[in-house]
CSV table of C-alpha atoms and ligand atoms in Angstrom, one decimal:
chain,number,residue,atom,x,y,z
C,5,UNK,CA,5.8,-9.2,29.1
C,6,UNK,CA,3.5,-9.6,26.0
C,7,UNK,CA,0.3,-6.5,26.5
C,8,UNK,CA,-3.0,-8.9,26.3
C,9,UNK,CA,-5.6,-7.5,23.9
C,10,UNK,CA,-8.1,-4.9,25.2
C,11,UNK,CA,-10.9,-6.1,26.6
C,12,UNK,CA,-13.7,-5.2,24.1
C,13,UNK,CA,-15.5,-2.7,26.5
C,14,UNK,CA,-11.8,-0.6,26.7
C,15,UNK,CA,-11.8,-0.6,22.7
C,16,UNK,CA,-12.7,2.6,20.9
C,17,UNK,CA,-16.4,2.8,19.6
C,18,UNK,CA,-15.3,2.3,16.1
C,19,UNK,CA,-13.1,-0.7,16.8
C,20,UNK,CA,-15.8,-2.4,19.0
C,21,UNK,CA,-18.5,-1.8,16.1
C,22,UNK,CA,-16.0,-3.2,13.7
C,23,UNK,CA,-15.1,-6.6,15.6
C,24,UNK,CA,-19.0,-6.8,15.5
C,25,UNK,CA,-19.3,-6.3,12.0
C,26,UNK,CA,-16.1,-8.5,11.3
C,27,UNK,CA,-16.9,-11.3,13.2
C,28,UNK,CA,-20.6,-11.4,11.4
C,29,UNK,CA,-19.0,-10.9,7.7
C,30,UNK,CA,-16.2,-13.4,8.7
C,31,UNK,CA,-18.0,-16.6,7.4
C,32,UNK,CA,-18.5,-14.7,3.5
C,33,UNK,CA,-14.5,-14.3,3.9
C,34,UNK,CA,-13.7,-17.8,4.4
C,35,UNK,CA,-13.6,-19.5,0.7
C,36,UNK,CA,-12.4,-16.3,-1.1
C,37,UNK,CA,-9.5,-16.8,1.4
C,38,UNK,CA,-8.7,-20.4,1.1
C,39,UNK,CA,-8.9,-19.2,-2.6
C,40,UNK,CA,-6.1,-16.8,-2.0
C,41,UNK,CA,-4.0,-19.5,0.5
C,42,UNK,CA,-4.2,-22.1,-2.1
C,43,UNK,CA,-2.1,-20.0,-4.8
C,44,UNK,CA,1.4,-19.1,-4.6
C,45,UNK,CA,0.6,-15.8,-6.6
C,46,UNK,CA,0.1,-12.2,-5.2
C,47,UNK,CA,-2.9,-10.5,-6.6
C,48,UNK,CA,-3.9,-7.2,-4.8
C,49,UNK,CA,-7.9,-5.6,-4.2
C,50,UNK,CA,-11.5,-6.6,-5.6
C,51,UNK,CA,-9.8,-6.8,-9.1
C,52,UNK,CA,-7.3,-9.5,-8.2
C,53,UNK,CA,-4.5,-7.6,-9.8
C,54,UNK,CA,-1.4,-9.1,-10.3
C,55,UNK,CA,1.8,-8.1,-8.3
C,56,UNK,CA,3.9,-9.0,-11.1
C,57,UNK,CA,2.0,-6.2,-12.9
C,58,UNK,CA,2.1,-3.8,-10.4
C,59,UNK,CA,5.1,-4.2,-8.1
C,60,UNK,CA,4.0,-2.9,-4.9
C,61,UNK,CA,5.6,-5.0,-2.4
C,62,UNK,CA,9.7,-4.9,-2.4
C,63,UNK,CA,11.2,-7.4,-5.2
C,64,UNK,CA,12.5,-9.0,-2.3
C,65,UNK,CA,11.3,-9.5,0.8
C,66,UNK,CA,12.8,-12.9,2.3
C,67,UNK,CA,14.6,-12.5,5.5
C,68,UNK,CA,12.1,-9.5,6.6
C,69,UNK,CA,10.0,-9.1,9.8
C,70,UNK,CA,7.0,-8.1,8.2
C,71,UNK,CA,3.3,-7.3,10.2
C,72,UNK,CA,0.4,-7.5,8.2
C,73,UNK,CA,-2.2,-4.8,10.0
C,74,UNK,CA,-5.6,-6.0,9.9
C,75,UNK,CA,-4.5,-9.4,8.5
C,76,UNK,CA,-8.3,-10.9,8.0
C,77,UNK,CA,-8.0,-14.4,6.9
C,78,UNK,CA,-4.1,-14.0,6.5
C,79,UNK,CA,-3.6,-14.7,2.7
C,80,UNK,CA,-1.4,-11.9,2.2
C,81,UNK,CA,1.1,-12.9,5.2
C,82,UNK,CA,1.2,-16.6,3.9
C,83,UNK,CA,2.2,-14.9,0.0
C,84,UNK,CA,4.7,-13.5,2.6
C,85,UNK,CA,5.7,-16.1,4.4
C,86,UNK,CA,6.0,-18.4,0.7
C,87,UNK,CA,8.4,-15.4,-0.5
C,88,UNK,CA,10.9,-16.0,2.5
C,89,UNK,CA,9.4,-13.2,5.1
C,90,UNK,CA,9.0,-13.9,8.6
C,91,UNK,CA,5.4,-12.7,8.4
C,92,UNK,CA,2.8,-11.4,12.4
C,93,UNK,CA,-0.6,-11.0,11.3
C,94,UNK,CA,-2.8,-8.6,14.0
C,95,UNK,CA,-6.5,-8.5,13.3
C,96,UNK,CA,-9.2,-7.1,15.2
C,97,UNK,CA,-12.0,-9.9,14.6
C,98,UNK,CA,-12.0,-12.7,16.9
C,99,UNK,CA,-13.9,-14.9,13.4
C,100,UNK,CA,-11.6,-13.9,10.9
C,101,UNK,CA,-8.6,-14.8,12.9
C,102,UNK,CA,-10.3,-18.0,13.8
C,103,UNK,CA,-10.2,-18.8,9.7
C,104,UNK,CA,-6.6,-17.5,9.4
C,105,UNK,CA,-5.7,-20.1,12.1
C,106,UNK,CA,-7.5,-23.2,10.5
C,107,UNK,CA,-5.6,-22.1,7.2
C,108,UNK,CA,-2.5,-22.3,9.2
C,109,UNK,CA,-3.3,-26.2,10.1
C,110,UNK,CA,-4.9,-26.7,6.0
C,111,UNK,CA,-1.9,-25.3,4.1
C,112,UNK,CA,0.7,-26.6,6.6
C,113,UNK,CA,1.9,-23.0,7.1
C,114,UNK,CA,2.8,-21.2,10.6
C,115,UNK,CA,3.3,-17.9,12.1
C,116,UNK,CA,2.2,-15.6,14.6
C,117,UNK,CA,-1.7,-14.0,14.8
C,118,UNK,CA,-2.7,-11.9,17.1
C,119,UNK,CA,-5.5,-10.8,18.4
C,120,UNK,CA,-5.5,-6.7,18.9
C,121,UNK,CA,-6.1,-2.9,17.4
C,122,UNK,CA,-3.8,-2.0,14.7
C,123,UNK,CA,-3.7,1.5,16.7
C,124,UNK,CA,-2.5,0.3,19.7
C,125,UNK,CA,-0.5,-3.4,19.0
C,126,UNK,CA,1.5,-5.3,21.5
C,127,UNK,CA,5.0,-5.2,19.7
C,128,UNK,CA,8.1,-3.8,20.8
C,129,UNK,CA,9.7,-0.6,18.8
C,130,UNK,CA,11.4,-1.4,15.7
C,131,UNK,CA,10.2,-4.8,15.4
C,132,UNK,CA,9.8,-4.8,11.8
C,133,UNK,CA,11.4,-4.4,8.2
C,134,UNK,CA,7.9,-4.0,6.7
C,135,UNK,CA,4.2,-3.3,7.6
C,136,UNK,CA,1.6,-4.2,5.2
C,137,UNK,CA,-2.2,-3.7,5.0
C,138,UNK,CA,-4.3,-5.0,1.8
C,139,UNK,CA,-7.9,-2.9,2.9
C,140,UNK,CA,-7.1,-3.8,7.0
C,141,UNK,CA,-5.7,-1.0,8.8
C,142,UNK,CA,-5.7,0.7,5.9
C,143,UNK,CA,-9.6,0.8,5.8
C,144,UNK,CA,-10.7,0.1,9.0
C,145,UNK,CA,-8.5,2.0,12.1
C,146,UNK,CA,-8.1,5.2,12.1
C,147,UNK,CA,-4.9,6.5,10.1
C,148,UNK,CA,-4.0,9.5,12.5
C,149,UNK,CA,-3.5,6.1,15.5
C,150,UNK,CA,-2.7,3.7,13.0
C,151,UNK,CA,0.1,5.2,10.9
C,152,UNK,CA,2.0,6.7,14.1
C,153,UNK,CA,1.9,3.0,15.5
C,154,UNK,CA,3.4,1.2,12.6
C,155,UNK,CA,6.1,4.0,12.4
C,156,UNK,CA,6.9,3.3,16.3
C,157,UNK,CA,6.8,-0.9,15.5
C,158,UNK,CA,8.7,-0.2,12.0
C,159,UNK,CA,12.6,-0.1,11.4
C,160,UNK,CA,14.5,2.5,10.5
C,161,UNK,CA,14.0,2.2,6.2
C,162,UNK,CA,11.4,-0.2,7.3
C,163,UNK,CA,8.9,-0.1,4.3
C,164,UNK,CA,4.8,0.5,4.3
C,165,UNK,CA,2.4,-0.5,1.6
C,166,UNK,CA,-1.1,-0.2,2.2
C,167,UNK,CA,-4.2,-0.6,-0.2
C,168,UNK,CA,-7.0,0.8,0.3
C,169,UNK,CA,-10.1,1.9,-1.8
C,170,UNK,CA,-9.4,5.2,-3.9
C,171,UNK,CA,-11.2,9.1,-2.5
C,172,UNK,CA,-13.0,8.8,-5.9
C,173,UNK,CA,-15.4,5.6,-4.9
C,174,UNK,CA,-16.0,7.5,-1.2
C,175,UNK,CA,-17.0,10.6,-3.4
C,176,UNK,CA,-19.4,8.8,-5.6
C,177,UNK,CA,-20.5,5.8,-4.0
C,178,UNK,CA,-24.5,5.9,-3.4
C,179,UNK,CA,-25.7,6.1,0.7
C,180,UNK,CA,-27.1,2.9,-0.1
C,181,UNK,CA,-25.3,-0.6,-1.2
C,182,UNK,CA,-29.0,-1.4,-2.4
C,183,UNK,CA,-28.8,1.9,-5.4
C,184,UNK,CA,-26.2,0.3,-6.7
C,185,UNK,CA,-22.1,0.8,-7.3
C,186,UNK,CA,-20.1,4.4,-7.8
C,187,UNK,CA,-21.7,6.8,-10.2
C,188,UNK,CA,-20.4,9.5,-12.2
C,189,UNK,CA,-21.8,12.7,-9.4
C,190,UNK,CA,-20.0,13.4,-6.7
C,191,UNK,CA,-22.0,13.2,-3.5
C,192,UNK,CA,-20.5,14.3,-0.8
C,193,UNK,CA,-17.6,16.8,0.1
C,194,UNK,CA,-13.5,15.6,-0.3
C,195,UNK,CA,-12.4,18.3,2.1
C,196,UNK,CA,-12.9,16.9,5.7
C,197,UNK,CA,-13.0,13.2,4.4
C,198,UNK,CA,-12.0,11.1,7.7
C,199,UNK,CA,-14.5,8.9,9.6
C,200,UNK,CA,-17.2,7.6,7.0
C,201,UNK,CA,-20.1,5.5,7.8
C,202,UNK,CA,-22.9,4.5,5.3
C,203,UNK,CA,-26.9,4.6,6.9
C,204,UNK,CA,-27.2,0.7,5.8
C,205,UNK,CA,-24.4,-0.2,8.2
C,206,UNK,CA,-22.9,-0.2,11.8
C,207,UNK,CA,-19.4,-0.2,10.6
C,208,UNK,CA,-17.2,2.5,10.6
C,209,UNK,CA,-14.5,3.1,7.5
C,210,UNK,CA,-11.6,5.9,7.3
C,211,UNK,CA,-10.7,7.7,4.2
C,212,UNK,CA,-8.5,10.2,4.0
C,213,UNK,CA,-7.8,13.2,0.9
C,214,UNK,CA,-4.6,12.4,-0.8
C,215,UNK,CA,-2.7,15.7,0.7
C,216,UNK,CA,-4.1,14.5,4.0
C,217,UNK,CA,-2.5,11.4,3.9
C,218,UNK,CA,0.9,12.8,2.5
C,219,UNK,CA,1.0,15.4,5.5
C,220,UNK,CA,0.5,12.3,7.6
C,221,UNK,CA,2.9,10.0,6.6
C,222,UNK,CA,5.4,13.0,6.1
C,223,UNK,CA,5.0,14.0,10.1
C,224,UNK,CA,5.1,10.4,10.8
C,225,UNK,CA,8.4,9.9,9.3
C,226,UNK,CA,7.9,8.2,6.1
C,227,UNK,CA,8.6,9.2,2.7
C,228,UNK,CA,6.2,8.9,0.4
C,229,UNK,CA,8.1,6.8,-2.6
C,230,UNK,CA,5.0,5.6,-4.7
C,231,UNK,CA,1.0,6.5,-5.2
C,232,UNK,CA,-0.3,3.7,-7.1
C,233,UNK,CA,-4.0,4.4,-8.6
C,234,UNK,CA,-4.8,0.6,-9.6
C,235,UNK,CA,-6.9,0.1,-13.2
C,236,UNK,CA,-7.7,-3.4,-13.5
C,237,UNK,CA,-7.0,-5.2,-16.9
C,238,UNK,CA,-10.2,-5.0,-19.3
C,239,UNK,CA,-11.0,-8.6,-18.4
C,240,UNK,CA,-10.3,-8.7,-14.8
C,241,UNK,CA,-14.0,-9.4,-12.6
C,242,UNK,CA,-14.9,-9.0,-8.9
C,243,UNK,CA,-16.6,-10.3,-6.3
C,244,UNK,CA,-17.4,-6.8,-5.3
C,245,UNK,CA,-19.9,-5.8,-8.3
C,246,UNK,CA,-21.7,-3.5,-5.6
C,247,UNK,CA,-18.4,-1.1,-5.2
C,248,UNK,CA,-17.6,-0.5,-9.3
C,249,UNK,CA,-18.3,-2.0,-12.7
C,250,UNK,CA,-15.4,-2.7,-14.5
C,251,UNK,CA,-16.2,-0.2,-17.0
C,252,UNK,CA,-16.4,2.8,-14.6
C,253,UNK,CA,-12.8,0.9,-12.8
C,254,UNK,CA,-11.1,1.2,-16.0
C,255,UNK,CA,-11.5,4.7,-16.5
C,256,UNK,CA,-11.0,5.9,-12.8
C,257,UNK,CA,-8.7,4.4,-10.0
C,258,UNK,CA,-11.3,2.2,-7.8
C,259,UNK,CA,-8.5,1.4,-5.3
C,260,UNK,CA,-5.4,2.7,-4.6
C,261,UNK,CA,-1.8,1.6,-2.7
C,262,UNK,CA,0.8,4.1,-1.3
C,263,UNK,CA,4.2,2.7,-0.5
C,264,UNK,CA,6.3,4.6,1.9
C,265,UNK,CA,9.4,4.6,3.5
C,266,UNK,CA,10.7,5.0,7.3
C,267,UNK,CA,13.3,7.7,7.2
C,268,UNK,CA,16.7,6.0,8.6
V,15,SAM,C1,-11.0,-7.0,4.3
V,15,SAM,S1,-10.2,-7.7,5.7
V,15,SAM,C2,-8.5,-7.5,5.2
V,15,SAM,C3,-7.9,-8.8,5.0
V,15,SAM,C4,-7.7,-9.2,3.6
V,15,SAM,N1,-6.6,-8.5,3.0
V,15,SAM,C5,-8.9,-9.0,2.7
V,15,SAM,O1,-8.9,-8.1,1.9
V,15,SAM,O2,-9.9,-9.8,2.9
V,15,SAM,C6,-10.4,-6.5,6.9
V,15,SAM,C7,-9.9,-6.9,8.2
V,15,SAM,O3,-9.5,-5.7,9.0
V,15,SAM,C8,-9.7,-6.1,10.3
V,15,SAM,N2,-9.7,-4.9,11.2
V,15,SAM,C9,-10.7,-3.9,11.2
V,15,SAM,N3,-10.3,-3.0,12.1
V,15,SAM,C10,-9.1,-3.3,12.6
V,15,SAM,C11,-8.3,-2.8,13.6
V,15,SAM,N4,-8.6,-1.6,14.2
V,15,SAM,N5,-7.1,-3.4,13.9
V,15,SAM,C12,-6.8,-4.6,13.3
V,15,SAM,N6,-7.6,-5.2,12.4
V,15,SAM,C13,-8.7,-4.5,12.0
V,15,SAM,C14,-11.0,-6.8,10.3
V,15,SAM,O4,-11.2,-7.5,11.5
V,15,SAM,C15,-10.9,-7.7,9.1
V,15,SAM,O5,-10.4,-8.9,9.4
């Protein structure tokens, strides 16, 4: 039998403070992502940058049992789902799955959502040829739950991508959103870099040092096949002025993607 969700009071702390903060952000997420359902092309992060340029996912995907982790509004599932995957979103806000859902009905597109943690889903081992997480999972769980459980729910040569923002923007990000994006100073210490909260917020965000997350996908059993630091084309503009200016984004990696491997 299916596991139901957790009820919320059996959710960590950090995954109960980040339904609350999804489910109040939800609303800003909803046109952006009937934006990103009403175009058949893939464009990753705040830049919008194109797959075509980048090639993160696999060249082709159709035929593959793919979760998204953290799926939001479920753009990247229905890019999925428009390439031939059989695409199962899991998100963690009540709100945001509430928009995926009425994009299902608008765009005349199904597949399964789910309501659940990312470290602890409902699906049996080896349910899937690909896991996929576009700042979800990848931002918001914590890797050392959320990378064992998509190993257990992966395949055999079942294949990872996540996108997340780069150690670089953690470092030199101000305390506050109000002083503005990253600077140039780093402000707080790389080693130890895990749990990360900001004083103008109740969320809670997880970043991890590159050799960090290597060790982790390495005891995990994943190979590490790709570490892509994303630079935005010179005329590409975000949404998210508060992270990075396009300036400093074009001379360090804003966001980045790794692309691993399940060892067979
Ligand atoms: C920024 S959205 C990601 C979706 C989309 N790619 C985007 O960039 O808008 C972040 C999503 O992660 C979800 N999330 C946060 N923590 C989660 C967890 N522990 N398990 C599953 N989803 C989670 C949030 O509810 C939110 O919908």
């Amino acid at each position: 039998m299916p596991r139901m969700p957790d009820a919320d009071e059996n959710l960590p702390e950090h995954v109960r403070a980040n339904r609350e903060a999804w489910d109040r952000w939800a609303e800003e997420y909803v046109e952006p992502g009937r934006r990103a359902w009403s175009t058949d092309e893939v464009t990753w992060g705040i830049w919008g940058i194109r797959e075509s340029s980048v090639r993160l996912l696999p060249e082709d995907v159709s035929g593959h049992d793919v979760v998204e982790l953290g799926c939001g509004t479920g753009y990247v599932s229905a890019w999925l789902a428009k390439r031939g995957a059989r695409p199962v979103g899991i998100d963690n806000s009540p709100a945001q799955l509430e928009a995926a859902r009425s994009f299902q009905k608008e765009f005349g597109l199904d597949f399964p959502l789910h309501l659940g943690n990312a470290e602890a889903t409902p699906f049996e081992d080896a349910s899937f040829d690909g896991a996929v997480s576009e700042y979800g999972a990848a931002l918001w769980a914590d890797p050392y739950a959320w990378i064992p459980e998509a190993a257990r729910i992966l395949r055999p040569g079942g294949w990872l991508m996540l996108l997340t923002n780069s150690p670089l923007v953690i470092l030199t990000s101000p305390d506050l959103e109000a002083d503005g994006p990253v600077g140039t100073t780093l402000l707080r210490p790389y080693f130890g870099m895990h749990r990360v909260t900001w004083p103008d917020d109740t969320s809670v965000e997880f970043h991890l040092p590159h050799g960090k997350w290597i060790d982790l996908l390495h005891e995990n059993g994943f190979d590490v096949e790709r570490l892509v630091e994303l630079q935005p084309p010179e005329d590409a503009t975000t949404r998210y002025r508060q992270i990075a200016s396009i300036e400093w984004a074009r001379q360090w990696p804003s966001e980045e993607a790794w692309i691993a491997r399940k060892r067979g």
